[in-house]
Tab-separated table of C-alpha atoms in Angstrom:
chain	number	residue	atom	x	y	z
A	1	MET	CA	11.879	-19.628	-21.804
A	2	ALA	CA	9.760	-17.180	-19.917
A	3	ASN	CA	10.385	-13.479	-19.867
A	4	TYR	CA	9.909	-11.716	-16.586
A	5	CYS	CA	10.661	-8.251	-15.335
A	6	ILE	CA	12.238	-8.128	-11.927
A	7	LYS	CA	12.878	-4.807	-10.336
A	8	SER	CA	16.474	-4.793	-9.263
A	9	ASP	CA	16.790	-2.588	-6.261
A	10	THR	CA	13.838	-3.391	-4.062
A	11	MET	CA	12.659	-6.855	-4.917
A	12	THR	CA	13.897	-9.087	-2.169
A	13	GLN	CA	14.519	-12.740	-2.414
A	14	ARG	CA	11.243	-13.378	-0.677
A	15	GLY	CA	9.404	-11.657	-3.465
A	16	ALA	CA	11.432	-13.436	-6.141
A	17	HIS	CA	10.957	-16.720	-4.375
A	18	GLU	CA	7.182	-16.419	-4.344
A	19	PHE	CA	7.212	-15.126	-7.855
A	20	CYS	CA	9.146	-18.149	-9.094
A	21	LEU	CA	6.992	-20.581	-7.190
A	22	GLN	CA	3.887	-19.084	-8.680
A	23	ASN	CA	5.084	-18.950	-12.214
A	24	GLU	CA	7.253	-22.021	-12.448
A	25	GLY	CA	5.476	-24.362	-10.082
A	26	LEU	CA	8.533	-25.027	-7.924
A	27	ASN	CA	8.445	-26.831	-4.645
A	28	ALA	CA	8.595	-24.309	-1.826
A	29	ASN	CA	11.043	-26.505	0.068
A	30	SER	CA	13.527	-26.754	-2.758
A	31	VAL	CA	15.111	-23.405	-1.987
A	32	SER	CA	15.879	-21.596	1.193
A	33	CYS	CA	14.499	-18.155	1.695
A	34	GLN	CA	16.541	-15.371	3.227
A	35	THR	CA	16.499	-11.680	2.657
A	36	ILE	CA	19.098	-10.913	0.042
A	37	PHE	CA	19.171	-8.486	-2.799
A	38	TYR	CA	19.695	-8.481	-6.524
A	39	GLN	CA	23.392	-9.352	-6.496
A	40	ASN	CA	22.513	-12.776	-5.214
A	41	LEU	CA	19.280	-13.127	-7.084
A	42	LEU	CA	20.883	-14.418	-10.276
A	43	GLU	CA	22.694	-17.085	-8.319
A	44	TYR	CA	19.513	-17.917	-6.460
A	45	LEU	CA	17.558	-18.338	-9.618
A	46	GLN	CA	20.250	-20.644	-11.028
A	47	LEU	CA	20.098	-22.694	-7.869
A	48	ALA	CA	16.378	-22.929	-8.252
A	49	SER	CA	16.846	-24.078	-11.847
A	50	VAL	CA	14.435	-21.473	-13.054
A	51	LYS	CA	14.876	-20.399	-16.595
A	52	LEU	CA	14.367	-16.710	-16.395
A	53	LEU	CA	15.496	-13.861	-18.493
A	54	ILE	CA	15.978	-11.070	-16.026
A	55	LYS	CA	15.316	-7.726	-17.506
A	56	GLN	CA	15.952	-4.690	-15.402
A	57	ILE	CA	13.242	-2.236	-16.211
A	58	ALA	CA	14.377	1.225	-17.159
A	59	ASN	CA	12.253	3.327	-14.911
A	60	PRO	CA	11.038	1.503	-11.810
A	61	MET	CA	8.678	3.610	-9.768
A	62	ASN	CA	7.014	3.682	-6.420
A	63	PHE	CA	3.257	4.192	-6.592
A	64	ALA	CA	0.931	5.389	-3.881
A	65	LEU	CA	-2.715	4.504	-4.457
A	66	LEU	CA	-5.510	6.473	-2.820
A	67	ILE	CA	-8.599	4.258	-2.945
A	68	LEU	CA	-11.870	6.116	-2.297
A	69	GLY	CA	-14.430	3.753	-3.787
A	70	PRO	CA	-16.139	0.923	-1.876
A	71	PRO	CA	-16.109	-2.675	-3.067
A	72	TYR	CA	-18.999	-3.808	-5.252
A	73	SER	CA	-20.977	-0.511	-5.463
A	74	THR	CA	-18.642	1.136	-7.955
A	75	GLN	CA	-15.747	-0.040	-10.085
A	76	ALA	CA	-13.099	2.171	-8.468
A	77	SER	CA	-11.706	-0.435	-6.082
A	78	ALA	CA	-11.547	-3.120	-8.771
A	79	SER	CA	-9.785	-0.686	-11.110
A	80	ALA	CA	-7.275	0.187	-8.406
A	81	LEU	CA	-6.641	-3.500	-7.757
A	82	ARG	CA	-5.998	-4.154	-11.447
A	83	PHE	CA	-3.699	-1.147	-11.609
A	84	ALA	CA	-1.775	-2.338	-8.552
A	85	ARG	CA	-1.327	-5.804	-10.072
A	86	ALA	CA	-0.223	-4.363	-13.397
A	87	ALA	CA	2.270	-2.060	-11.691
A	88	LEU	CA	3.761	-4.912	-9.660
A	89	ASN	CA	3.852	-7.215	-12.673
A	90	GLY	CA	5.628	-4.486	-14.589
A	91	GLY	CA	8.442	-4.365	-12.042
A	92	HIS	CA	7.241	-1.287	-10.189
A	93	SER	CA	6.548	-1.154	-6.508
A	94	ILE	CA	3.768	0.148	-4.311
A	95	TYR	CA	4.856	2.631	-1.684
A	96	ARG	CA	1.519	2.496	0.069
A	97	LEU	CA	-2.151	1.717	-0.386
A	98	PHE	CA	-4.278	4.274	1.404
A	99	PHE	CA	-7.962	3.453	1.860
A	100	TYR	CA	-10.059	6.526	2.568
A	101	HIS	CA	-13.658	7.760	2.230
A	102	ASP	CA	-15.886	4.811	1.203
A	103	GLY	CA	-12.713	2.953	0.225
A	104	VAL	CA	-12.328	1.838	3.841
A	105	HIS	CA	-15.019	-0.802	3.221
A	106	ASN	CA	-12.414	-2.673	1.163
A	107	ALA	CA	-10.760	-3.491	4.477
A	108	SER	CA	-13.857	-5.000	6.040
A	109	ALA	CA	-13.508	-8.685	6.860
A	110	MET	CA	-17.296	-8.877	7.093
A	111	VAL	CA	-17.708	-8.584	3.338
A	112	THR	CA	-19.122	-11.876	2.147
A	113	THR	CA	-19.764	-12.695	-1.485
A	114	PRO	CA	-21.609	-15.505	-3.234
A	115	GLN	CA	-19.383	-18.425	-4.212
A	116	ASP	CA	-19.286	-17.530	-7.879
A	117	GLU	CA	-18.202	-13.933	-7.237
A	118	SER	CA	-14.811	-12.695	-6.172
A	119	SER	CA	-14.379	-10.737	-2.986
A	120	LEU	CA	-12.474	-7.496	-3.408
A	121	PRO	CA	-11.496	-7.226	0.274
A	122	GLN	CA	-10.114	-10.768	0.074
A	123	GLN	CA	-8.216	-9.997	-3.122
A	124	TRP	CA	-6.721	-6.879	-1.577
A	125	SER	CA	-5.615	-8.861	1.468
A	126	GLU	CA	-4.057	-11.519	-0.766
A	127	LEU	CA	-2.192	-8.948	-2.851
A	128	ILE	CA	-0.934	-7.215	0.294
A	129	GLU	CA	0.245	-10.537	1.736
A	130	GLN	CA	1.814	-11.745	-1.484
A	131	HIS	CA	3.829	-8.581	-2.085
A	132	GLN	CA	4.180	-7.497	1.521
A	133	LEU	CA	2.554	-4.166	0.715
A	134	ASP	CA	2.124	-1.308	3.129
A	135	SER	CA	-1.637	-0.775	3.415
A	136	VAL	CA	-3.171	1.903	5.581
A	137	VAL	CA	-6.846	2.418	6.309
A	138	CYS	CA	-7.716	5.914	7.524
A	139	ILE	CA	-8.774	5.486	11.114
A	140	ALA	CA	-11.256	8.378	11.188
A	141	ALA	CA	-12.969	7.382	7.931
A	142	ALA	CA	-13.008	3.698	8.870
A	143	THR	CA	-14.313	4.159	12.393
A	144	ARG	CA	-17.230	6.253	11.119
A	145	ARG	CA	-18.106	3.507	8.658
A	146	GLY	CA	-17.801	0.622	11.074
A	147	VAL	CA	-14.423	-0.797	10.077
A	148	LEU	CA	-12.382	-1.277	13.256
A	149	ASN	CA	-9.417	-3.337	14.292
A	150	GLU	CA	-9.548	-5.339	17.514
A	151	GLN	CA	-7.975	-2.569	19.546
A	152	GLU	CA	-10.366	0.125	18.322
A	153	ALA	CA	-13.364	-2.167	18.730
A	154	LYS	CA	-12.398	-2.739	22.332
A	155	ARG	CA	-11.810	0.965	22.910
A	156	PHE	CA	-15.290	1.858	21.661
A	157	GLY	CA	-17.023	-1.052	23.386
A	158	LYS	CA	-17.915	-2.933	20.216
A	159	THR	CA	-18.251	-6.692	20.071
A	160	GLY	CA	-15.262	-7.361	17.841
A	161	GLY	CA	-12.910	-5.935	15.239
A	162	ASN	CA	-13.524	-6.533	11.542
A	163	LEU	CA	-10.361	-5.334	9.834
A	164	SER	CA	-9.182	-7.606	7.021
A	165	PRO	CA	-5.673	-9.087	7.295
A	166	GLY	CA	-2.797	-7.030	5.938
A	167	HIS	CA	-4.123	-3.561	6.695
A	168	GLU	CA	-3.230	-1.248	9.521
A	169	VAL	CA	-5.370	1.617	10.741
A	170	SER	CA	-3.606	4.941	10.976
A	171	GLY	CA	-4.070	8.631	10.389
A	172	LEU	CA	-4.051	10.950	7.390
A	173	GLY	CA	-0.380	11.586	8.068
A	174	GLN	CA	0.279	8.342	6.223
A	175	LEU	CA	-1.428	9.784	3.145
A	176	VAL	CA	0.639	12.957	3.411
A	177	ASP	CA	3.812	10.894	3.775
A	178	ALA	CA	2.894	8.784	0.736
A	179	SER	CA	2.099	11.905	-1.303
A	180	LEU	CA	5.502	13.347	-0.491
A	181	ASN	CA	7.558	10.213	-0.958
A	182	ALA	CA	5.955	8.057	-3.633
A	183	ASP	CA	7.036	8.738	-7.212
A	184	ARG	CA	3.447	8.772	-8.427
A	185	VAL	CA	0.155	9.190	-6.608
A	186	MET	CA	-3.020	7.769	-8.139
A	187	THR	CA	-6.554	8.490	-6.952
A	188	PHE	CA	-9.268	5.902	-7.601
A	189	GLY	CA	-12.658	7.415	-6.816
B	1	MET	CA	-0.703	6.354	15.194
B	2	ASP	CA	0.968	8.778	12.812
B	3	LYS	CA	4.673	8.566	12.567
B	4	PRO	CA	5.911	11.774	14.174
B	5	ALA	CA	8.431	12.810	11.576
B	6	ILE	CA	8.236	12.573	7.814
B	7	GLU	CA	10.879	13.010	5.213
B	8	LYS	CA	10.004	15.932	3.049
B	9	PRO	CA	11.629	16.313	-0.325
B	10	GLU	CA	12.194	20.034	-0.762
B	11	ASP	CA	10.681	20.619	-4.184
B	12	ARG	CA	7.625	18.494	-3.652
B	13	ALA	CA	4.171	20.100	-3.602
B	14	ILE	CA	0.877	18.353	-2.954
B	15	LEU	CA	-2.169	19.587	-4.820
B	16	LEU	CA	-5.625	18.733	-3.536
B	17	VAL	CA	-8.331	19.147	-6.167
B	18	PHE	CA	-11.826	19.633	-4.755
B	19	ARG	CA	-14.484	18.929	-7.371
B	20	HIS	CA	-17.553	17.952	-5.375
B	21	ALA	CA	-20.277	19.949	-3.653
B	22	PRO	CA	-20.472	19.747	0.134
B	23	TYR	CA	-22.910	17.719	2.292
B	24	GLY	CA	-24.433	15.471	-0.388
B	25	ASN	CA	-21.255	13.419	-0.308
B	26	ALA	CA	-18.495	13.126	2.290
B	27	LEU	CA	-15.803	13.740	-0.354
B	28	ALA	CA	-15.792	17.484	0.333
B	29	ARG	CA	-15.320	17.076	4.049
B	30	GLU	CA	-12.819	14.234	3.863
B	31	GLY	CA	-10.843	16.007	1.161
B	32	LEU	CA	-10.623	19.059	3.362
B	33	GLU	CA	-9.460	16.936	6.283
B	34	ALA	CA	-6.694	15.571	4.059
B	35	ALA	CA	-5.684	19.152	3.170
B	36	LEU	CA	-5.599	20.113	6.828
B	37	ALA	CA	-3.384	17.092	7.512
B	38	CYS	CA	-1.008	18.159	4.719
B	39	GLY	CA	-0.759	21.604	6.278
B	40	ALA	CA	-0.360	20.260	9.799
B	41	MET	CA	2.557	18.109	8.674
B	42	GLY	CA	4.307	21.028	7.037
B	43	ALA	CA	3.929	19.832	3.461
B	44	THR	CA	3.898	22.441	0.711
B	45	THR	CA	0.209	22.326	-0.116
B	46	ASN	CA	-2.011	23.807	-2.817
B	47	VAL	CA	-5.777	23.512	-2.813
B	48	LEU	CA	-7.848	23.968	-5.965
B	49	TYR	CA	-11.608	24.430	-5.873
B	50	ILE	CA	-13.054	23.645	-9.279
B	51	ASN	CA	-16.343	22.505	-10.866
B	52	GLU	CA	-18.888	21.576	-8.167
B	53	GLY	CA	-16.161	22.087	-5.557
B	54	VAL	CA	-16.666	25.857	-5.615
B	55	TRP	CA	-19.967	25.393	-3.755
B	56	GLN	CA	-17.905	24.425	-0.712
B	57	LEU	CA	-16.793	28.031	-0.277
B	58	VAL	CA	-20.120	29.803	-0.691
B	59	GLU	CA	-21.155	31.803	2.353
B	60	PRO	CA	-23.221	31.938	4.393
B	61	GLN	CA	-23.814	28.231	5.070
B	62	ASP	CA	-26.002	26.921	7.867
B	63	SER	CA	-25.757	23.139	8.009
B	64	HIS	CA	-27.237	22.859	11.478
B	65	ALA	CA	-30.554	21.341	10.403
B	66	ILE	CA	-28.892	18.630	8.310
B	67	ASP	CA	-26.567	17.770	11.186
B	68	CYS	CA	-23.297	18.393	9.366
B	69	LYS	CA	-20.261	20.474	10.181
B	70	ASN	CA	-20.166	23.779	8.326
B	71	GLN	CA	-17.914	23.165	5.329
B	72	ALA	CA	-17.099	26.837	4.719
B	73	ALA	CA	-16.180	27.302	8.375
B	74	MET	CA	-13.940	24.230	8.240
B	75	ALA	CA	-12.291	25.535	5.070
B	76	SER	CA	-11.519	28.814	6.799
B	77	ALA	CA	-9.193	26.828	9.072
B	78	LEU	CA	-6.834	26.050	6.180
B	79	PRO	CA	-4.550	29.076	6.751
B	80	LEU	CA	-4.373	28.210	10.457
B	81	TYR	CA	-2.876	24.882	9.401
B	82	GLY	CA	-0.383	26.607	7.125
B	83	VAL	CA	-2.286	26.093	3.879
B	84	GLU	CA	-2.300	29.538	2.309
B	85	ALA	CA	-2.321	28.575	-1.362
B	86	ILE	CA	-6.054	28.290	-1.998
B	87	TRP	CA	-7.112	28.630	-5.628
B	88	ILE	CA	-10.550	28.893	-7.187
B	89	ASP	CA	-11.335	28.240	-10.841
B	90	GLU	CA	-12.871	31.333	-12.436
B	91	ASP	CA	-14.929	29.507	-15.074
B	92	SER	CA	-16.521	27.263	-12.457
B	93	LEU	CA	-17.702	30.356	-10.570
B	94	LYS	CA	-19.049	31.986	-13.730
B	95	GLN	CA	-20.921	28.842	-14.786
B	96	ARG	CA	-22.710	28.945	-11.424
B	97	ASN	CA	-23.351	32.678	-11.450
B	98	LEU	CA	-21.034	33.122	-8.462
B	99	THR	CA	-18.642	35.984	-7.873
B	100	SER	CA	-15.838	36.695	-5.443
B	101	THR	CA	-18.375	38.249	-3.053
B	102	ASP	CA	-20.149	34.876	-2.642
B	103	ILE	CA	-17.111	32.987	-1.434
B	104	ASN	CA	-15.101	33.229	1.722
B	105	ALA	CA	-11.509	32.494	0.807
B	106	GLY	CA	-8.945	31.894	-1.869
B	107	LYS	CA	-7.640	33.511	-5.002
B	108	ILE	CA	-9.544	33.279	-8.268
B	109	ILE	CA	-7.460	32.013	-11.175
B	110	ASP	CA	-8.194	31.499	-14.865
B	111	ARG	CA	-7.964	28.342	-16.956
B	112	THR	CA	-4.347	28.908	-17.941
B	113	GLN	CA	-3.354	29.290	-14.315
B	114	VAL	CA	-5.259	26.113	-13.438
B	115	GLN	CA	-3.308	24.283	-16.138
B	116	ALA	CA	-0.047	25.649	-14.748
B	117	LEU	CA	-0.993	24.588	-11.226
B	118	LEU	CA	-1.733	21.038	-12.395
B	119	ALA	CA	1.420	20.901	-14.489
B	120	THR	CA	3.689	21.936	-11.627
B	121	SER	CA	2.237	19.579	-9.004
B	122	GLN	CA	4.060	16.314	-8.330
B	123	ALA	CA	1.309	14.696	-6.301
B	124	ILE	CA	-2.384	15.292	-6.937
B	125	LEU	CA	-5.030	14.073	-4.545
B	126	SER	CA	-8.416	14.247	-6.256
B	127	PHE	CA	-11.527	14.651	-4.132
C	1	MET	CA	2.787	15.748	-19.298
C	2	LEU	CA	-0.188	15.224	-17.045
C	3	LEU	CA	-2.328	12.092	-17.154
C	4	HIS	CA	-6.051	12.737	-16.778
C	5	THR	CA	-8.300	9.779	-16.040
C	6	VAL	CA	-12.077	9.981	-16.562
C	7	ASN	CA	-14.419	7.249	-15.312
C	8	LYS	CA	-17.885	8.780	-15.729
C	9	SER	CA	-20.050	8.476	-18.798
C	10	ALA	CA	-20.284	11.647	-20.858
C	11	PHE	CA	-24.020	10.945	-21.231
C	12	ASN	CA	-24.934	11.581	-17.606
C	13	SER	CA	-22.038	13.530	-16.157
C	14	GLY	CA	-20.158	16.715	-16.938
C	15	THR	CA	-16.922	15.050	-15.832
C	16	LEU	CA	-15.434	14.571	-19.289
C	17	GLY	CA	-16.259	18.163	-20.234
C	18	ASP	CA	-14.752	19.415	-16.972
C	19	CYS	CA	-11.586	17.482	-17.754
C	20	LEU	CA	-11.294	18.562	-21.392
C	21	ARG	CA	-11.640	22.217	-20.425
C	22	VAL	CA	-8.308	22.187	-18.574
C	23	VAL	CA	-6.386	19.570	-20.562
C	24	ALA	CA	-3.145	20.963	-21.967
C	25	GLU	CA	-1.450	20.279	-25.296
C	26	ASN	CA	1.023	17.696	-24.081
C	27	ASP	CA	-1.315	15.915	-21.686
C	28	ALA	CA	-2.774	12.446	-22.005
C	29	VAL	CA	-6.414	11.555	-21.321
C	30	LEU	CA	-7.498	8.030	-20.416
C	31	LEU	CA	-11.159	7.034	-20.454
C	32	PHE	CA	-11.955	3.994	-18.332
C	33	GLU	CA	-14.836	2.384	-16.440
C	34	ASN	CA	-18.039	4.164	-17.597
C	35	GLY	CA	-15.830	6.905	-19.009
C	36	VAL	CA	-15.329	4.782	-22.128
C	37	TYR	CA	-18.748	5.878	-23.446
C	38	GLY	CA	-17.224	9.305	-24.019
C	39	ALA	CA	-15.153	7.879	-26.871
C	40	LEU	CA	-18.132	6.934	-29.059
C	41	ASP	CA	-17.759	8.331	-32.540
C	42	ASN	CA	-21.360	8.925	-33.466
C	43	SER	CA	-22.657	10.598	-30.362
C	44	HIS	CA	-24.739	13.694	-30.976
C	45	GLY	CA	-26.001	16.794	-29.275
C	46	LYS	CA	-25.044	18.094	-25.891
C	47	PHE	CA	-23.433	14.832	-24.816
C	48	SER	CA	-20.911	14.778	-27.617
C	49	HIS	CA	-17.393	16.000	-27.018
C	50	ARG	CA	-16.176	14.828	-30.411
C	51	GLU	CA	-15.223	18.237	-31.745
C	52	HIS	CA	-13.454	19.246	-28.550
C	53	ILE	CA	-11.534	15.966	-28.501
C	54	GLN	CA	-10.573	16.320	-32.156
C	55	LYS	CA	-9.377	19.876	-31.585
C	56	LEU	CA	-7.273	18.876	-28.579
C	57	SER	CA	-5.881	15.899	-30.460
C	58	ALA	CA	-4.828	18.158	-33.313
C	59	SER	CA	-2.893	20.299	-30.843
C	60	GLY	CA	-1.030	17.317	-29.397
C	61	THR	CA	-3.162	15.879	-26.606
C	62	ARG	CA	-3.156	12.072	-26.640
C	63	PHE	CA	-6.338	10.081	-25.990
C	64	TYR	CA	-6.503	6.547	-24.640
C	65	ILE	CA	-9.198	4.095	-23.712
C	66	LEU	CA	-8.949	1.016	-21.508
C	67	GLN	CA	-9.544	-2.212	-23.373
C	68	ALA	CA	-11.011	-4.281	-20.525
C	69	ASP	CA	-13.664	-1.651	-19.844
C	70	CYS	CA	-14.571	-1.411	-23.542
C	71	GLU	CA	-14.868	-5.166	-23.897
C	72	ALA	CA	-16.977	-5.444	-20.766
C	73	ARG	CA	-19.424	-2.924	-22.186
C	74	GLY	CA	-19.506	-4.333	-25.682
C	75	LEU	CA	-17.886	-1.307	-27.270
C	76	ASP	CA	-16.134	-2.295	-30.452
C	77	ALA	CA	-13.105	-0.291	-31.560
C	78	SER	CA	-14.917	0.480	-34.820
C	79	ALA	CA	-17.550	2.451	-32.881
C	80	LEU	CA	-14.982	4.725	-31.266
C	81	LEU	CA	-13.351	7.914	-32.417
C	82	PRO	CA	-10.198	6.797	-34.256
C	83	ILE	CA	-8.253	9.313	-32.176
C	84	PHE	CA	-8.442	6.935	-29.211
C	85	THR	CA	-5.714	4.369	-28.721
C	86	MET	CA	-6.872	1.154	-27.070
C	87	ILE	CA	-4.539	0.209	-24.205
C	88	ASN	CA	-4.272	-2.531	-21.598
C	89	ASP	CA	-3.575	-2.336	-17.859
C	90	ALA	CA	0.208	-2.478	-18.345
C	91	ASP	CA	-0.009	0.482	-20.736
C	92	PHE	CA	-2.047	2.372	-18.117
C	93	VAL	CA	0.851	1.902	-15.702
C	94	THR	CA	3.310	3.081	-18.341
C	95	LEU	CA	1.236	6.215	-18.947
C	96	ALA	CA	1.273	6.950	-15.213
C	97	VAL	CA	5.045	6.475	-15.139
C	98	GLU	CA	5.514	8.869	-18.058
C	99	ALA	CA	3.232	11.500	-16.530
C	100	SER	CA	4.474	14.135	-14.106
C	101	ALA	CA	1.287	13.606	-12.104
C	102	ILE	CA	-2.166	12.087	-12.429
C	103	GLN	CA	-5.446	13.963	-12.066
C	104	SER	CA	-8.410	11.686	-11.573
C	105	TRP	CA	-11.767	13.038	-12.748
C	106	TYR	CA	-14.628	11.068	-11.218
């Protein structure tokens, strides 16, 4: 029997579904996926024949991560990624990822790594997709550093956008909002 | 685009800690822009200049030749954006042979007051 | 309780010293990334913060070090000040949950 922590109030069936598939190797077609909450989760897991011990964690929190470091050059982005994974695995949630300063390079789809090295921008995009995270790249910081979505690229007459999947570009207001509303704010610089 | 309205828990204060010298690194400027955004959105905001961050406030600055915006002049906009709580670490000034006459804004506080400021902040943005 | 994180080596940066100067009795300090070098027991001279760390520890400050970053750099637990508790990523999250706020020194 596996022990897993599932956060009760915010983890939707979608999240649980993916979680189970990943950890128990279930067939994605064996269960239907609708947005329901914890009350039905137990039933869902029984349907899916997944042996899980659901433990409601005592103090689930919402984290906001401010990521200031670029990929590759320093360890900050990799540390933030590991922290985000550990928080999600521990049953916590991420209120928002905010990429600012040199951290905006983590949202560049142009980052290309050798085959035997992992790509941080790709890992961020995968984490965002997997957990449906809210990820904001500061538009002013990103534009200065050459990270633009399609719309911005067009607006400034550039050949094409290069924003990685999962991110949206927005203003510093999103950082202020996250600072006011997340339970904990972490800076990775 | 920014969402126009934000929910603002009443007792929540954001502290921005500025620890880096201006110009050599964009942290000083981008940190200040974050502080201005906090003020513009009506958040209760504290700013702490400490360690190398105190250089940001030294006047006069003339950054024309290095093609950068004047950091001290930008910082002087903080009160215009509603950020009045600007604190400067006393020890950091002393270590750099600076006094209140060298800097253009803020209130100088001692180590104990810095500790209290950190301890009472719910969200710290470190730049 | 405040959580302080330090990611710069004490041997080429004043970051750890800057942090320790304002750490309070009930706070926790986590060394990670290159910050882990600041936990070495037998460091000497101007780079050593051993006495300051020991003094803070005696007054109640807790000191932690991130295991993955130690292992990556070949730092064995036996080379570190015994005051430091080795923690993993999940423990890092727990520390952040317990803290009222997190100040990142970098």
